[in-house]
Coordinates of C-alpha atoms and ligand atoms in Angstrom, one line a residue:
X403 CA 4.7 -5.7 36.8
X404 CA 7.7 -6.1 34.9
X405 CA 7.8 -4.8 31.4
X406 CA 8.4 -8.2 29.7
X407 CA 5.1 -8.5 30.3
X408 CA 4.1 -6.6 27.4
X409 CA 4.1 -7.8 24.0
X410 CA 6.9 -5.6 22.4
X411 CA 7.0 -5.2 18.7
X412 CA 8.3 -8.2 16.7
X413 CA 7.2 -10.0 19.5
X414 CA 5.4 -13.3 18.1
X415 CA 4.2 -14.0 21.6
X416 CA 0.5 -13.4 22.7
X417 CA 0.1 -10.6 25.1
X418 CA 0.0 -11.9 28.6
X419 CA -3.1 -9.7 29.5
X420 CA -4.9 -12.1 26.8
X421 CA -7.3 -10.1 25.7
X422 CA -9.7 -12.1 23.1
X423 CA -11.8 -15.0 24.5
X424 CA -15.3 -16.1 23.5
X425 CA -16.4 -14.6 20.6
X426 CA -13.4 -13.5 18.8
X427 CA -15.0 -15.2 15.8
X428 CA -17.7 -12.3 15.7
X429 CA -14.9 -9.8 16.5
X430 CA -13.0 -7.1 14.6
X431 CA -9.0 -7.9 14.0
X432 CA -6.5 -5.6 12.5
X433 CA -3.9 -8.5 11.2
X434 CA -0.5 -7.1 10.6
X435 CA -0.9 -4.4 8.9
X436 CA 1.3 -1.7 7.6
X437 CA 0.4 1.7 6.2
X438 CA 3.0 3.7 4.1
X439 CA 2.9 7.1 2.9
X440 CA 5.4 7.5 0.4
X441 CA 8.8 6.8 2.5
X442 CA 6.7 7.2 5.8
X443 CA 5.6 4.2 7.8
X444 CA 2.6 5.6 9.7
X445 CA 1.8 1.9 10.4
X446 CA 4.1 -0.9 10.9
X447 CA 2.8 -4.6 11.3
X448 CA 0.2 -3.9 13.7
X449 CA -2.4 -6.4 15.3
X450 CA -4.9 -5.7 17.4
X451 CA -8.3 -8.0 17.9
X452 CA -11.5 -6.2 19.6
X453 CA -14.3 -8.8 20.8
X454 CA -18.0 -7.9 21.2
X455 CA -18.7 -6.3 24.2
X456 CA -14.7 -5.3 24.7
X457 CA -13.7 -1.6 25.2
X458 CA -10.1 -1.1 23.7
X459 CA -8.2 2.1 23.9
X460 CA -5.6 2.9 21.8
X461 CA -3.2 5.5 22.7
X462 CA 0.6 7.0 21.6
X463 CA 1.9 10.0 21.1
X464 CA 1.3 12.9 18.4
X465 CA 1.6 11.1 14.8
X466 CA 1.9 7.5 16.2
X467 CA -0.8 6.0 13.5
X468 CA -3.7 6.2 15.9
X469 CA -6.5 7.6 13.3
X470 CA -4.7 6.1 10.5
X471 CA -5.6 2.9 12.3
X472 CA -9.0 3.9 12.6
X473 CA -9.0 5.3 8.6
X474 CA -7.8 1.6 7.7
X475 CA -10.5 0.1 9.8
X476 CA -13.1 2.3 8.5
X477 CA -11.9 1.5 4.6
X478 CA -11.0 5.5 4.2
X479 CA -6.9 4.3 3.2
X480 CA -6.2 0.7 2.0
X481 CA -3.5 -1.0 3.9
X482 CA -0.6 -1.4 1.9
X483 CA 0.0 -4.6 3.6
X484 CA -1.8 -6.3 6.3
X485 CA -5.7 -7.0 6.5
X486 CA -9.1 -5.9 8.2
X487 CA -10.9 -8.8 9.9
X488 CA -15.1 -8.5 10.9
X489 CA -15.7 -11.9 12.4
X490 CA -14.7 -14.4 9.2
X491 CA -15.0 -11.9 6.3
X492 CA -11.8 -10.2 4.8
X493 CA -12.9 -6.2 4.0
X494 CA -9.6 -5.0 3.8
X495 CA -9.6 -2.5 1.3
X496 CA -13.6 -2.3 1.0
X497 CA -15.3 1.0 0.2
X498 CA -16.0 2.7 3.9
X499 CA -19.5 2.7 3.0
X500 CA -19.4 -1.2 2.6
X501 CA -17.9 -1.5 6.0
X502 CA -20.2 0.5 7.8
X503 CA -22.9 -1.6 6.3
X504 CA -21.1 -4.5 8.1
X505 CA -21.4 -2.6 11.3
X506 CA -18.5 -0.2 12.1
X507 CA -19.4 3.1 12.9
X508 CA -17.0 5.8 13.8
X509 CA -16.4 9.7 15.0
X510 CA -13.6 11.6 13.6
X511 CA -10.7 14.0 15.3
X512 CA -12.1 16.8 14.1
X513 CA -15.9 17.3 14.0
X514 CA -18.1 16.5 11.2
X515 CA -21.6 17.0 12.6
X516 CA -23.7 19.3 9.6
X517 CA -24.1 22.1 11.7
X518 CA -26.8 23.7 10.1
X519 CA -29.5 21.1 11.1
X520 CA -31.4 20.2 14.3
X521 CA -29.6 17.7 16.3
X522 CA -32.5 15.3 15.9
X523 CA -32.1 15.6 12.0
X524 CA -27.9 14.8 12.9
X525 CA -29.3 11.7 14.5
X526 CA -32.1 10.1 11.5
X527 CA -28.7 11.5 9.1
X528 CA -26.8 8.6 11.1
X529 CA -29.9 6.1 10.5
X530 CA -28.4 4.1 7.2
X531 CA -30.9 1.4 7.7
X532 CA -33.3 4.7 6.5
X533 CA -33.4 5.4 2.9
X534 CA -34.5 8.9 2.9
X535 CA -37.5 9.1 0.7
X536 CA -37.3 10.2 -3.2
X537 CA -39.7 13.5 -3.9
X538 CA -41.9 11.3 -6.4
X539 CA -42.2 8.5 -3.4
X540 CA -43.5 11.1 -0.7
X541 CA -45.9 12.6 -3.7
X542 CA -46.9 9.1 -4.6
X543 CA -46.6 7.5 -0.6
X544 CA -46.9 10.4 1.3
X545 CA -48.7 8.9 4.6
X546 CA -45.6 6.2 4.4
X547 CA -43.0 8.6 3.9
X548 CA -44.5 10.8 7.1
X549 CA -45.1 7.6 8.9
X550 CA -41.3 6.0 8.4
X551 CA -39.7 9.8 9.5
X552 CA -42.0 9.7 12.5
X553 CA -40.8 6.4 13.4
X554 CA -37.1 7.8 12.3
X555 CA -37.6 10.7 14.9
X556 CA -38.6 8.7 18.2
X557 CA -35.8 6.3 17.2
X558 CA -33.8 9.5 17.1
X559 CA -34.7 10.6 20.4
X560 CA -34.5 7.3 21.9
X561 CA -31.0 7.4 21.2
X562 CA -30.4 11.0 22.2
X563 CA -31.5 10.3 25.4
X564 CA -29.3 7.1 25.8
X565 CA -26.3 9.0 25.1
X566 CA -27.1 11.0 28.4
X567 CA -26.4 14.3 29.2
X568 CA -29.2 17.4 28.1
X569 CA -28.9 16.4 24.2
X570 CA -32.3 15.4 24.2
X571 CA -33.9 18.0 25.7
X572 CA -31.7 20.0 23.1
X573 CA -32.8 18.1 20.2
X574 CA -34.7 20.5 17.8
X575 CA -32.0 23.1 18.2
X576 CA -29.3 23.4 15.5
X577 CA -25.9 21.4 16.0
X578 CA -24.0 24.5 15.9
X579 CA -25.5 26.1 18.4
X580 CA -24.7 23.1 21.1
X581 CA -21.5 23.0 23.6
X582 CA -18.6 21.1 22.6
X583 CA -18.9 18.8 24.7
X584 CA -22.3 18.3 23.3
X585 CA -21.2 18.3 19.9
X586 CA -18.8 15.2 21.0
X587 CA -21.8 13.5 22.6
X588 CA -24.1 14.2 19.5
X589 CA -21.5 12.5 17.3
X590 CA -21.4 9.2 19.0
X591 CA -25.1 9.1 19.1
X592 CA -25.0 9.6 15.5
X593 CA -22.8 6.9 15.2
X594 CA -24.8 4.9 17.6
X595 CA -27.9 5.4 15.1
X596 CA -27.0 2.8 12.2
X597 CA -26.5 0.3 15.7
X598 CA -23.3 -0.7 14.9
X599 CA -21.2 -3.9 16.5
X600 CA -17.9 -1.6 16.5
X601 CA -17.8 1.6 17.6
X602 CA -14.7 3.8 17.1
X603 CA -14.3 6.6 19.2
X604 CA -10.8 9.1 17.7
X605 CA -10.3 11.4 21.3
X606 CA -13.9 11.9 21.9
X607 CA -12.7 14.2 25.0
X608 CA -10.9 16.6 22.7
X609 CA -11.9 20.1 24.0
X610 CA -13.6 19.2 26.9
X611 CA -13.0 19.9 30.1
X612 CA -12.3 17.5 33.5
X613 CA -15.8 17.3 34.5
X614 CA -17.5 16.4 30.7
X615 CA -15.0 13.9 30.5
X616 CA -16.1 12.3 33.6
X617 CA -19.8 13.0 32.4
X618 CA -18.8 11.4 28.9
X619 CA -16.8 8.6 30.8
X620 CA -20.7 7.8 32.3
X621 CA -21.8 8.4 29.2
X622 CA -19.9 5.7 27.3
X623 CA -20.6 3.4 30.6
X624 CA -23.8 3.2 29.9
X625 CA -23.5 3.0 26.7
X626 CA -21.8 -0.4 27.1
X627 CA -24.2 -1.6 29.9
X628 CA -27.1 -1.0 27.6
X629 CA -25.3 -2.5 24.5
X630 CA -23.5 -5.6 25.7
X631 CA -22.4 -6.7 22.2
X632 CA -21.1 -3.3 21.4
X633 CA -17.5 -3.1 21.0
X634 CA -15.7 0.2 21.5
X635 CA -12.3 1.3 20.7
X636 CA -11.6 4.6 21.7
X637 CA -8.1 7.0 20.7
X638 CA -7.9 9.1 23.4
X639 CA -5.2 11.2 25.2
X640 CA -6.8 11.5 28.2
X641 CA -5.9 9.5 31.1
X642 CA -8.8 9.5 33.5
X643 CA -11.0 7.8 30.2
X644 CA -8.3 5.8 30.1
X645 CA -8.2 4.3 33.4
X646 CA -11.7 4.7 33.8
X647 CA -13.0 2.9 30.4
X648 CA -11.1 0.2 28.5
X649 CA -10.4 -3.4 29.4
X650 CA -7.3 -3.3 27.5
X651 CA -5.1 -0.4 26.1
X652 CA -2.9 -0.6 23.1
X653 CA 0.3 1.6 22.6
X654 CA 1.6 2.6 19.2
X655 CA 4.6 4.4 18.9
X656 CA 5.9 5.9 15.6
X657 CA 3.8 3.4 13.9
X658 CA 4.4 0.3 16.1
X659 CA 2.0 -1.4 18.4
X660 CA 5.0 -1.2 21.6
X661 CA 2.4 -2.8 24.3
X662 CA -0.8 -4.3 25.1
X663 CA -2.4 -4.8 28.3
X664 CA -4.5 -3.4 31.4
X665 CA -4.0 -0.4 32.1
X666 CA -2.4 -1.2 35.0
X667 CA 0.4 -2.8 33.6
X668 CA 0.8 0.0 30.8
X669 CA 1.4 2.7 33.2
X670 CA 4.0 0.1 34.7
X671 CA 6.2 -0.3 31.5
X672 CA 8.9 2.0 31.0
X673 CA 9.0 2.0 27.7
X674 CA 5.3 3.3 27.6
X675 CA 6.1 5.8 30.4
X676 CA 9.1 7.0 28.1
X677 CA 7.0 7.3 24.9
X678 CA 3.8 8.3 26.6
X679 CA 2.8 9.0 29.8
X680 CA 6.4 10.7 30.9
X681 CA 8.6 9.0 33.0
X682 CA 7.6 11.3 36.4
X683 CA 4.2 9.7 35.6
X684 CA 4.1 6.7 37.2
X685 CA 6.6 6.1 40.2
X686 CA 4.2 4.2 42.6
Ligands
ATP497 N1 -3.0 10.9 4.2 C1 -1.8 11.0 4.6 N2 -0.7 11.3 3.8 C2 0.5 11.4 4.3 N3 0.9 11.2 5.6 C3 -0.1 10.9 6.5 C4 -1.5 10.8 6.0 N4 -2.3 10.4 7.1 C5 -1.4 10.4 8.1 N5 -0.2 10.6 7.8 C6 1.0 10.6 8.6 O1 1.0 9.4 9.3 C7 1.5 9.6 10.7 C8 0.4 9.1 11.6 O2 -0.6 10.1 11.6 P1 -1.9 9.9 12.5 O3 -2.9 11.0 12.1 O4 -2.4 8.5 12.3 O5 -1.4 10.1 13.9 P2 -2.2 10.1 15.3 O6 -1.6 9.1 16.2 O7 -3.6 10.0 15.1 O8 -1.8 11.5 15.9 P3 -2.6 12.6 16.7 O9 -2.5 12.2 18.2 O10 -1.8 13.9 16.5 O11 -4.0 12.7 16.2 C9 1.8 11.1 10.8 O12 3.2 11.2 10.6 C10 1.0 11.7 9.7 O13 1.6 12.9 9.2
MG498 MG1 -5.2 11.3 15.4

């Protein structure tokens, strides 16, 4: 594969590896946008489309704009140019609560599960569809308000068991007192809960070790084969998800998207292999 291949930045060419058929209409696309931090270009004129059903992983080095991506996605920073595409509708710079409404759901770097509940309560926390009742509703409704958490609960556990692994049979214990790698896994079912179209995934294999990446590689597999619509993008450092998961990966590099394509042909491309993967990497 030679490295012309890949769309290089500036490029106005599609990527080879063409990535967004049927459906792109419904899909999520990131349309040229740049993110600046005072003098600092964290991104510059990036694209990137994600169709239903697609799994995208984005990788780059250390400070390349990965989870700024995500936070201009999610609606956390405003791009300062550029927009944020869900099918038709423009949300670029809506409130992050407005875009998950629309169906984008996310986990973060760094965990942000509230530890001092029962990883069931995590789950029904991730249920925005649920409007947790007001005091004077359950005095006023209470065999509603105890019927609509009951149904909140199995939903709950229906999910926790989707997401695989022993979190359901650990659901009534408190989130702190779960394995990282659980942790990891109770996050994306928490995410999973308000059944979003998009899910973005920032190194969900942070802290974990080779075999619960391989179990959270199954995981996210069936994830997709139980969810055919659901689109994934994943930020990940880790190169067995990345050869194991996405249909396409995405390279930024100090800001700039430098390549797009299989994975195969990333770990071709020299310039990836120089800003990424290390240039004794890939020599087959
Ligand atoms: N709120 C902010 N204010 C100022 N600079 C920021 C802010 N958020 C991100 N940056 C800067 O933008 C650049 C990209 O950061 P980002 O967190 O997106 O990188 P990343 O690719 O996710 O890196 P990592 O792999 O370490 O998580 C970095 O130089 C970072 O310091
Ligand atoms: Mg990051």
């Amino acid at each position: 594969m030679k490295a012309s291949a890949l769309r290089a930045p500036g490029s106005t060419g599609e990527p080879l590896a063409a990535p967004v058929a049927a459906g792109a209409a419904r899909g999520l696309s990131v349309e040229r946008v740049t993110m600046r931090f005072g003098g600092l270009v964290a991104l510059g004129d990036v694209s990137l489309d994600v169709a239903p059903g697609e799994i995208v992983a984005v990788i780059g080095p250390n400070g390349a704009g990965k989870s700024t991506l995500f936070n201009v996605i999610t609606g956390i920073y405003r791009p300062t140019q550029g927009r944020v595409l869900i099918g038709d509708l423009d949300v670029t710079g809506r409130p992050a609560h407005a875009i998950a409404s629309l169906g984008v759901a996310r986990t973060f770097q760094s965990s942000r599960l509230f530890t001092g509940i029962s990883v069931l309560d995590n789950v029904i926390l991730g249920m925005h569809a649920l409007s947790p009742p007001s005091v004077l509703q359950a005095l006023l409704f209470p065999r509603r308000s105890r019927n609509e958490l009951r149904q909140a609960a199995a939903q709950a556990g229906r999910i926790l068991q989707s997401v695989g692994g022993h979190l359901y049979d650990q659901r009534y214990r408190l989130a702190e007192e779960l394995a990282q790698a659980d942790r990891r896994r109770l996050e994306i079912a928490r995410a999973l809960a308000g059944e979003p179209k998009f899910l973005l995934l920032d190194e969900p294999t942070a802290g974990m070790d080779d075999h619960d990446t391989d179990v959270l590689i199954q995981d996210l597999l069936r994830i997709r084969r139980d969810r055919p619509d659901l689109a994934i993008v994943v930020v990940e450092h880790d190169m067995r998800l990345v050869a194991a998961l996405p249909d396409r990966v995405a390279v930024l590099e100090y800001g700039s998207k430098i390549a797009e394509a299989s994975f195969e042909e990333i770990r071709r491309d020299p310039r990836v292999q120089e800003a990424y993967l290390g240039s004794d990497s890939v020599d087959d």
